PDB file of C-alpha atoms in Angstrom:
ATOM      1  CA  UNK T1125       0.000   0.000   0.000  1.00 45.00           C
ATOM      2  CA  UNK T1126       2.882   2.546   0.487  1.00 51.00           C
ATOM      3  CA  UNK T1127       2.928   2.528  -3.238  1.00 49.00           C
ATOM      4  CA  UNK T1128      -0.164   4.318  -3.276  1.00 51.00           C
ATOM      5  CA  UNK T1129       0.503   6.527  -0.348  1.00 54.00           C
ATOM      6  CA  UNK T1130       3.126   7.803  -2.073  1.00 52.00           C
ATOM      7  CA  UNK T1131       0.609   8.577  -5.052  1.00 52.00           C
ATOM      8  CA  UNK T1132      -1.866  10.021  -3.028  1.00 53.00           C
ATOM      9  CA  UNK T1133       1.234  12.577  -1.857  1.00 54.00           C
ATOM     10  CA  UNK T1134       2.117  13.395  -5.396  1.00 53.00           C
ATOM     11  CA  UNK T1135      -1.981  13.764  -6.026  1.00 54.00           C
ATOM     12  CA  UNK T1136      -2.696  16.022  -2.953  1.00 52.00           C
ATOM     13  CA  UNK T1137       0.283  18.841  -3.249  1.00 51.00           C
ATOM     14  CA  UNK T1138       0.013  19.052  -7.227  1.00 51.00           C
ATOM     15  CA  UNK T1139      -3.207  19.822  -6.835  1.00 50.00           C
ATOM     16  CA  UNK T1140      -2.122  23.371  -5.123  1.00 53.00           C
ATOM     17  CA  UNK T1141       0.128  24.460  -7.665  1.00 60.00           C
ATOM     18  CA  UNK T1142      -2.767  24.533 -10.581  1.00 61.00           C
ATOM     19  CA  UNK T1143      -5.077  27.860 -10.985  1.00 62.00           C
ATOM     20  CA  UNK T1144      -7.893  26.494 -12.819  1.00 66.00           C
ATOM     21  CA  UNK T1145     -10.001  23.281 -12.429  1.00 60.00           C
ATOM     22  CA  UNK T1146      -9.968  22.729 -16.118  1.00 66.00           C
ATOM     23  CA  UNK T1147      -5.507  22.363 -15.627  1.00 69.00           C
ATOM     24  CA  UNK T1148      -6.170  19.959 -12.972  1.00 64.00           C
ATOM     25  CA  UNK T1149      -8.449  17.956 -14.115  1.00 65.00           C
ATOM     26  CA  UNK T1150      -5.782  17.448 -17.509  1.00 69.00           C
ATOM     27  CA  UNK T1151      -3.370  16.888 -14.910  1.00 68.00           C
ATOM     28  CA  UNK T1152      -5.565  13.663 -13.489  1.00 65.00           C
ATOM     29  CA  UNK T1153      -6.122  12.306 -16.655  1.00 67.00           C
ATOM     30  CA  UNK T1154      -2.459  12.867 -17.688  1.00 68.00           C
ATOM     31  CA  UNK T1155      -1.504  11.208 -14.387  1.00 66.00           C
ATOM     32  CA  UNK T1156      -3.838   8.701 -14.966  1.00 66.00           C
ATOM     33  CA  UNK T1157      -3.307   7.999 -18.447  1.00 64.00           C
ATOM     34  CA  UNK T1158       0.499   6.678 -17.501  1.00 60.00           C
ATOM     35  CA  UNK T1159      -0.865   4.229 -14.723  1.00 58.00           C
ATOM     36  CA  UNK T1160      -3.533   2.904 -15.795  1.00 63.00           C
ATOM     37  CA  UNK T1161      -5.188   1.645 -19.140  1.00 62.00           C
ATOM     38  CA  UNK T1162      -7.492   3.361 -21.295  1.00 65.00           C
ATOM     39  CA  UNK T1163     -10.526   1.538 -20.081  1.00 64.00           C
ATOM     40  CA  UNK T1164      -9.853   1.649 -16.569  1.00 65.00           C
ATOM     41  CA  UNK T1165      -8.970   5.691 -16.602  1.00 61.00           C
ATOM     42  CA  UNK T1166     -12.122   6.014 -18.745  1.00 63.00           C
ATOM     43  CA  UNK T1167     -14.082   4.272 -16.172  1.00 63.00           C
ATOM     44  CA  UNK T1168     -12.436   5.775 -13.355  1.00 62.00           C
ATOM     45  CA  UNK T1169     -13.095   9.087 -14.407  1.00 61.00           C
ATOM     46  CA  UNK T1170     -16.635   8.463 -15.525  1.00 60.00           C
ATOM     47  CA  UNK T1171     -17.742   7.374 -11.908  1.00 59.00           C
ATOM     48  CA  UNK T1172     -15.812  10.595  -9.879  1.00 55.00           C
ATOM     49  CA  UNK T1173     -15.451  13.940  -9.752  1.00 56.00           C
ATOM     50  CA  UNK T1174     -11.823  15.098 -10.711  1.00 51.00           C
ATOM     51  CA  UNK T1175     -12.080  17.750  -8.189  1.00 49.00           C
ATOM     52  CA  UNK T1176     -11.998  15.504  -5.285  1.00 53.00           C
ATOM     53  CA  UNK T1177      -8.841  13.800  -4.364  1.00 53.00           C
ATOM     54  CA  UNK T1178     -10.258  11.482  -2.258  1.00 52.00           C
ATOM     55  CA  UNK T1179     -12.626   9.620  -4.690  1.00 57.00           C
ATOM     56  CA  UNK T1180     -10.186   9.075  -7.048  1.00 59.00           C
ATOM     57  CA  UNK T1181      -7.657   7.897  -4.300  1.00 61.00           C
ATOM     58  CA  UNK T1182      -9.914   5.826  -3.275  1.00 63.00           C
ATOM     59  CA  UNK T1183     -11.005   3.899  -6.562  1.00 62.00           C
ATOM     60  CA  UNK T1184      -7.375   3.804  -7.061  1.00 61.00           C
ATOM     61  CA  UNK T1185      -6.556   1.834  -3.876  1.00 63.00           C
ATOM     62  CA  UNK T1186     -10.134  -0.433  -4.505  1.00 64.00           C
ATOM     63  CA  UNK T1187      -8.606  -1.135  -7.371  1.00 61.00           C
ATOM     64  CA  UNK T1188      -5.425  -1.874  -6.049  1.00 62.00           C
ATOM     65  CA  UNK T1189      -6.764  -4.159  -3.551  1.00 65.00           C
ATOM     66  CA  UNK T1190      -8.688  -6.032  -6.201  1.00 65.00           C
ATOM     67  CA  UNK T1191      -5.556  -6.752  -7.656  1.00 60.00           C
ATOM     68  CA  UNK T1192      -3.874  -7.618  -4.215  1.00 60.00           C
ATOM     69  CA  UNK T1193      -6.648 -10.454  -3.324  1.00 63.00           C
ATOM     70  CA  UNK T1194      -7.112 -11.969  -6.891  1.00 61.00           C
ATOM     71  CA  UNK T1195      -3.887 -13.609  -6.288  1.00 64.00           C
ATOM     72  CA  UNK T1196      -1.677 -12.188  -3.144  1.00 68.00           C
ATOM     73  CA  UNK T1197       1.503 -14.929  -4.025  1.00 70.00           C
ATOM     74  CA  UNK T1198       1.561 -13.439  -7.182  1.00 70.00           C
ATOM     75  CA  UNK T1199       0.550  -9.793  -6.836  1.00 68.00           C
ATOM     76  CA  UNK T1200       3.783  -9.834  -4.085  1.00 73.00           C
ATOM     77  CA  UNK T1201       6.322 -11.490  -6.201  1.00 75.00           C
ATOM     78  CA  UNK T1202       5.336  -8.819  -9.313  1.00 72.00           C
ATOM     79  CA  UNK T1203       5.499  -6.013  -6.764  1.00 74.00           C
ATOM     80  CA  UNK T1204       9.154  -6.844  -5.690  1.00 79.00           C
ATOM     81  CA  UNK T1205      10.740  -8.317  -9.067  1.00 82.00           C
ATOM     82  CA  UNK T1206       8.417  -5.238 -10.602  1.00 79.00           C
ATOM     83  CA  UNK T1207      10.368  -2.889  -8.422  1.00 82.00           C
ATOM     84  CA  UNK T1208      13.556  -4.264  -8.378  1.00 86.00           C
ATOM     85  CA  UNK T1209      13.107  -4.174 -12.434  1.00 86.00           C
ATOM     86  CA  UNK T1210      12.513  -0.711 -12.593  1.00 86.00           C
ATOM     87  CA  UNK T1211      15.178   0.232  -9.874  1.00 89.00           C
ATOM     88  CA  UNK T1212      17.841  -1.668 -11.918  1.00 90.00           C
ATOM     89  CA  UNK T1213      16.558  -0.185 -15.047  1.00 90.00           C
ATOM     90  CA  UNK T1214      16.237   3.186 -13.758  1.00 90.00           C
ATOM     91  CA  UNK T1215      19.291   3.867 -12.131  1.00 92.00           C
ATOM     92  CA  UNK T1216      21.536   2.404 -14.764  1.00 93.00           C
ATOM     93  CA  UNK T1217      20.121   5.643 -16.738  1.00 92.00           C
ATOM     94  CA  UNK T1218      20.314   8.231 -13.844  1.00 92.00           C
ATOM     95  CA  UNK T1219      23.945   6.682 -13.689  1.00 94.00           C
ATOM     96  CA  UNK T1220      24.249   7.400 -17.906  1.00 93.00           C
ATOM     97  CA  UNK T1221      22.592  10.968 -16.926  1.00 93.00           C
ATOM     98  CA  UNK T1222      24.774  11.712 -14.444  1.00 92.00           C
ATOM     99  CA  UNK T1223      27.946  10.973 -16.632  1.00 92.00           C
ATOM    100  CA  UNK T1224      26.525  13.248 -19.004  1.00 91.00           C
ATOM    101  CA  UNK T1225      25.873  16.066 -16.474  1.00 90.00           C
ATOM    102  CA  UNK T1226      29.465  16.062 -15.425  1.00 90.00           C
ATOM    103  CA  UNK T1227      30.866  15.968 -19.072  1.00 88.00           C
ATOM    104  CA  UNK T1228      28.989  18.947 -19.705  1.00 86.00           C
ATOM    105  CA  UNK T1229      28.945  20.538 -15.702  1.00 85.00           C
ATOM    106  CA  UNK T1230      32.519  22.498 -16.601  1.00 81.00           C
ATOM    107  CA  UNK T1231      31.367  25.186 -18.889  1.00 82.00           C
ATOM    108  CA  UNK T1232      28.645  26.438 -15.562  1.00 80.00           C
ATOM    109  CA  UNK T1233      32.185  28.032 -14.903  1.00 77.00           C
ATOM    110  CA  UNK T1234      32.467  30.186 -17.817  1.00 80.00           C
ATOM    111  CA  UNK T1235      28.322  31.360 -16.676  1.00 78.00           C
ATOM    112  CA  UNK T1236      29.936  32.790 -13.791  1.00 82.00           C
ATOM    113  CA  UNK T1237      28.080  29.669 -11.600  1.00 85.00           C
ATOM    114  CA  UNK T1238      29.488  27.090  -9.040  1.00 88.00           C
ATOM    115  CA  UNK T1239      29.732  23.942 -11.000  1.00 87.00           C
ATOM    116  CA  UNK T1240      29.831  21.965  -7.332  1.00 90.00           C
ATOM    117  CA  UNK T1241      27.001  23.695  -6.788  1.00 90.00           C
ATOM    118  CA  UNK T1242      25.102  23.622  -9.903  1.00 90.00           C
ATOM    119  CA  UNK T1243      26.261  19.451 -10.106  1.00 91.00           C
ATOM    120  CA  UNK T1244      24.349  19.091  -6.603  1.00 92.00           C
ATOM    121  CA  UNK T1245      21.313  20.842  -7.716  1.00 93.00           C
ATOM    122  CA  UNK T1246      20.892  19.065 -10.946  1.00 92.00           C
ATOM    123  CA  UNK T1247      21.846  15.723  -9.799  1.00 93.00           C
ATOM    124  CA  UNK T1248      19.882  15.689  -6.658  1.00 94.00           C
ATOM    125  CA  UNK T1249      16.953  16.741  -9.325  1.00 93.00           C
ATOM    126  CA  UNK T1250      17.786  13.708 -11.494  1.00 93.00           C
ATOM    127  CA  UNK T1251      17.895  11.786  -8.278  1.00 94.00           C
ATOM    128  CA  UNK T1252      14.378  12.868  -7.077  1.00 92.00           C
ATOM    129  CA  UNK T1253      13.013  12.297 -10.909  1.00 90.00           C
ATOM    130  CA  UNK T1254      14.304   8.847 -11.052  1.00 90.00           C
ATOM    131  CA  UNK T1255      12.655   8.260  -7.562  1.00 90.00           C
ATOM    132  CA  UNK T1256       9.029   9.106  -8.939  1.00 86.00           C
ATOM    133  CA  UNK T1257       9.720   7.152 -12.174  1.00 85.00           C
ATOM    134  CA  UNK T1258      10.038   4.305 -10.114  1.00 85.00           C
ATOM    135  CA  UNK T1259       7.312   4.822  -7.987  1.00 82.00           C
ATOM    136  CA  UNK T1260       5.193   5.502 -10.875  1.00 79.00           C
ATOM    137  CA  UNK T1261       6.229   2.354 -12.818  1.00 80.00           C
ATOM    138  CA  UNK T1262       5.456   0.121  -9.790  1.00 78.00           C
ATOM    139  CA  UNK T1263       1.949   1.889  -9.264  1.00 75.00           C
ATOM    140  CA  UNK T1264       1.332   1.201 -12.839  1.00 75.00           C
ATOM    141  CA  UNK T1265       2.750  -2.155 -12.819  1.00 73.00           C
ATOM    142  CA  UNK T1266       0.382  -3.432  -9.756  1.00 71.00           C
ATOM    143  CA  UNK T1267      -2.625  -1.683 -10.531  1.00 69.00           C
ATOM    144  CA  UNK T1268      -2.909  -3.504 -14.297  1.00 69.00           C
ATOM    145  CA  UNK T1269      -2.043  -6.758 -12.537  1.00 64.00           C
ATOM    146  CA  UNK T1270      -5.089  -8.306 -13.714  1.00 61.00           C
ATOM    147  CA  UNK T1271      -4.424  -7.967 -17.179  1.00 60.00           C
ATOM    148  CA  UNK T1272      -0.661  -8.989 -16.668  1.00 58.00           C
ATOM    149  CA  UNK T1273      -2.379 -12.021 -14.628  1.00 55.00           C
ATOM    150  CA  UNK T1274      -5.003 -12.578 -17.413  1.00 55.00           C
ATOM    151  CA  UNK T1275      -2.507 -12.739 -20.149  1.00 57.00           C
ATOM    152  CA  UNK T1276      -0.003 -15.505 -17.999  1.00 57.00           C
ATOM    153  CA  UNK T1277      -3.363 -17.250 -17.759  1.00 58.00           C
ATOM    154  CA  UNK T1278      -3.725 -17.492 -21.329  1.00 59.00           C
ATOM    155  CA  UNK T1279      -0.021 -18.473 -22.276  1.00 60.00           C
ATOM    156  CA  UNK T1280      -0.399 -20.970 -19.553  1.00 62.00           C
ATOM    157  CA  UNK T1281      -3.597 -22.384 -21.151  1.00 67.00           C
ATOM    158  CA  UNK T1282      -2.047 -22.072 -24.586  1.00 70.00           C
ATOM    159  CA  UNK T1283       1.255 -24.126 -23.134  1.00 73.00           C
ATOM    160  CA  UNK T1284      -0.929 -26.977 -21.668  1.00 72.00           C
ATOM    161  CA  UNK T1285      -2.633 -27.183 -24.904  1.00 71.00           C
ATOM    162  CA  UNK T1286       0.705 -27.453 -26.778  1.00 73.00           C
ATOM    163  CA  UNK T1287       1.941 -30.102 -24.318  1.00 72.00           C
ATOM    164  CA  UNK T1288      -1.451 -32.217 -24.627  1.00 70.00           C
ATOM    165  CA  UNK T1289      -1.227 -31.990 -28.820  1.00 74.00           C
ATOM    166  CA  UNK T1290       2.367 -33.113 -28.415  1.00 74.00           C
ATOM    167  CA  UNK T1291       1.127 -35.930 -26.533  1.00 73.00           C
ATOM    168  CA  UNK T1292      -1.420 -36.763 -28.575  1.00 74.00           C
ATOM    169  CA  UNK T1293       0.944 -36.740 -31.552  1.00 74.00           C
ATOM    170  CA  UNK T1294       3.743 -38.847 -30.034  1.00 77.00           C
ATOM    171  CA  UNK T1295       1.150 -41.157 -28.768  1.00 71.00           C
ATOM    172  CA  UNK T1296      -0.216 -41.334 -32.469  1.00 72.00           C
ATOM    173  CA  UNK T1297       3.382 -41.598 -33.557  1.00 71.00           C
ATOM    174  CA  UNK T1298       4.086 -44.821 -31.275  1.00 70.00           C
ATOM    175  CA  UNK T1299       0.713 -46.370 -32.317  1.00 68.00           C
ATOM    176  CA  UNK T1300       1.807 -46.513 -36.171  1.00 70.00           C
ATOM    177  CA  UNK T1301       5.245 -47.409 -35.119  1.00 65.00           C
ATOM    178  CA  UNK T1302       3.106 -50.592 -33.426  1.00 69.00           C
ATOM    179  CA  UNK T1303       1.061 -51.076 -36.001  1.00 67.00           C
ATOM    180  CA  UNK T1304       3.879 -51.026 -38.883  1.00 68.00           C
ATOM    181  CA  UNK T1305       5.750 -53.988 -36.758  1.00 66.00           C
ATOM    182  CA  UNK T1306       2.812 -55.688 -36.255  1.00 62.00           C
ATOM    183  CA  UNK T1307       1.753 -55.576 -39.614  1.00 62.00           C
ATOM    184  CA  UNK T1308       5.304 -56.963 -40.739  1.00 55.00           C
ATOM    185  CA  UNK T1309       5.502 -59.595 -38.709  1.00 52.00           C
ATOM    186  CA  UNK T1310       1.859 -60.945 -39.846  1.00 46.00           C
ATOM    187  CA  UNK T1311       3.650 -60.856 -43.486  1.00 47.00           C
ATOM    188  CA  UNK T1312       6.515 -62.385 -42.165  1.00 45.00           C
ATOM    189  CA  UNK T1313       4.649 -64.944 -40.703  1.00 43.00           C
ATOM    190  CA  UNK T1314       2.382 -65.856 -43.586  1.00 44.00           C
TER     191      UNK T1314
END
């Protein structure tokens, strides 16, 4: 749940720094739009008012435990390999990012700025940025578990149905084999 907590912080203090209704409520969807699916924003939206926080925190976090009982073994082991995927990912670019920030961090000097300084700043706002990506990968990641758990449904059905066919054809196989001896020794033996 502190996956959503964390949402709910990024939900509540945005919502101060927009003037108009109208550039929140593009915000929402916006925000939405990158966690969940078309279908589920769509309905989400639909059945709330974008003006209150708490309606759409809390259709987020029904939905989110949903997810959690349909299949808590599961939904746990895609929450931690889902966050340590996007933590390996993630910082492997922030490192990339940061490499490029100090290539280029020299000529702050010639703008009459600290580059220590201006390094600090920058990084610790590449830092923070990789910190929501995360959070915001994992949020989407967990709240579309049931069409990640749907589709590992259907490749598992799809597997067992390969496996039976093979089966059945190696099965069929053996039973010609059979039949082909069989048939030669009743020539043979005539």
């Amino acid at each position: 749940m502190t996956y959503l907590t964390n949402y709910r912080k990024i939900l509540i203090t945005t919502k101060t720094q927009y003037e108009t209704v109208e550039d929140y409520r593009n915000f929402i969807e916006d925000e939405l739009s990158l966690i969940l699916s078309d279908n589920l924003k769509k309905q989400i939206l639909q059945t709330i008012e974008v003006n209150d926080n708490l309606e759409i925190i809390s259709s987020l976090e029904s939905l989110y435990n949903k997810n959690f009982e349909l299949d808590k073994n599961n939904f746990m082991n895609l929450a931690r390999m889902g966050s340590l995927s996007f933590i390996d990912q993630s910082w492997k670019n922030h490192l990339s990012e940061m490499d490029y920030l100090r290539s280029g961090i020299g000529l702050r000097a010639m703008g009459q700025r600290d580059p220590l300084v201006e390094y600090q700043k920058e990084g610790y706002d590449l830092f923070e940025d990789l910190i929501h990506n995360v959070k915001l990968s994992v949020v989407r990641l967990l709240l579309n578990f049931d069409k990640i758990s749907q589709q590992n449904n259907d490749l598992d059905k799809e597997k067992k149905k390969k496996h039976q066919m093979l089966i059945i054809k190696i099965k069929l196989e053996e039973m010609i084999h059979v039949l082909r001896v069989v048939g030669l020794n009743i020539k043979n033996a005539e």
